[in-house]
Amino acid sequence: GDAAAPASAAAAAAVTAPAKAAAATRVGSGATNFDKWQSYDAEGAVEALERRESERESLRQRVVSLENKRAREEAMRRRGESEARADAMRARGNAAFGSPRYEDAVTDYTEALE
C-alpha cells in the first residue's frame, strides 16, 4: 500500500504541473492582451468597417439597379410581344369584318383588347 502512495503523488504532480504552467501562461497573457489593446487603432478599425459597409451598400445599390433594368427590359419585351399579338388579332378582326364574318371579328377584337 505504501509503495502505491509515492507513485500516486508523482502522478498527481505530473498532472498538476501542466495545469500550473497553463495558469501561469494565462496570467501572463492578460498583460500581453492589455498591451495589444492599448496599441489597438480603434478609429482605424471603425473607418475600415465604415468603408466596407459603404462598399457593400454601393454594391447592393448597383445590384438593385441592374435587377430593375432587367425587369424593365423584360416588361418591354413582353409588352412588345403583347402589342404584336394584339396587332395580329386586330388585323384578323379587320379581315373578318371586311368579309361578313362579324362574330369572328368580335372575337378577334376582344382578344386584341385582352
mmCIF file of C-alpha atoms in Angstrom, residues 3 11-12 17 24 29-30 35 41 44 46 53 55 62 64 67 77 80 85-86 98 102:
data_model
loop_
_atom_site.group_PDB
_atom_site.id
_atom_site.type_symbol
_atom_site.label_atom_id
_atom_site.label_comp_id
_atom_site.label_asym_id
_atom_site.label_seq_id
_atom_site.Cartn_x
_atom_site.Cartn_y
_atom_site.Cartn_z
ATOM 1 C CA ALA A 3 4.619 1.897 -2.499
ATOM 2 C CA ALA A 11 1.279 11.012 -10.977
ATOM 3 C CA ALA A 12 -0.668 13.836 -9.337
ATOM 4 C CA ALA A 17 2.413 20.632 -13.402
ATOM 5 C CA ALA A 24 0.824 30.954 -15.366
ATOM 6 C CA SER A 29 -1.287 36.708 -21.382
ATOM 7 C CA GLY A 30 -3.548 39.198 -19.583
ATOM 8 C CA ASP A 35 -0.693 45.873 -24.250
ATOM 9 C CA ASP A 41 -6.257 51.527 -33.501
ATOM 10 C CA GLY A 44 -8.788 52.950 -37.882
ATOM 11 C CA VAL A 46 -14.075 51.799 -37.344
ATOM 12 C CA GLU A 53 -20.136 48.951 -45.258
ATOM 13 C CA GLU A 55 -18.710 49.495 -50.468
ATOM 14 C CA ARG A 62 -25.766 48.518 -58.150
ATOM 15 C CA VAL A 64 -30.813 46.658 -57.349
ATOM 16 C CA GLU A 67 -32.246 43.983 -61.390
ATOM 17 C CA ARG A 77 -40.165 42.690 -74.291
ATOM 18 C CA GLY A 80 -43.813 44.259 -77.409
ATOM 19 C CA ARG A 85 -50.185 39.766 -80.827
ATOM 20 C CA ALA A 86 -52.833 42.469 -80.399
ATOM 21 C CA GLY A 98 -64.417 43.048 -94.193
ATOM 22 C CA TYR A 102 -68.980 39.570 -87.758
#
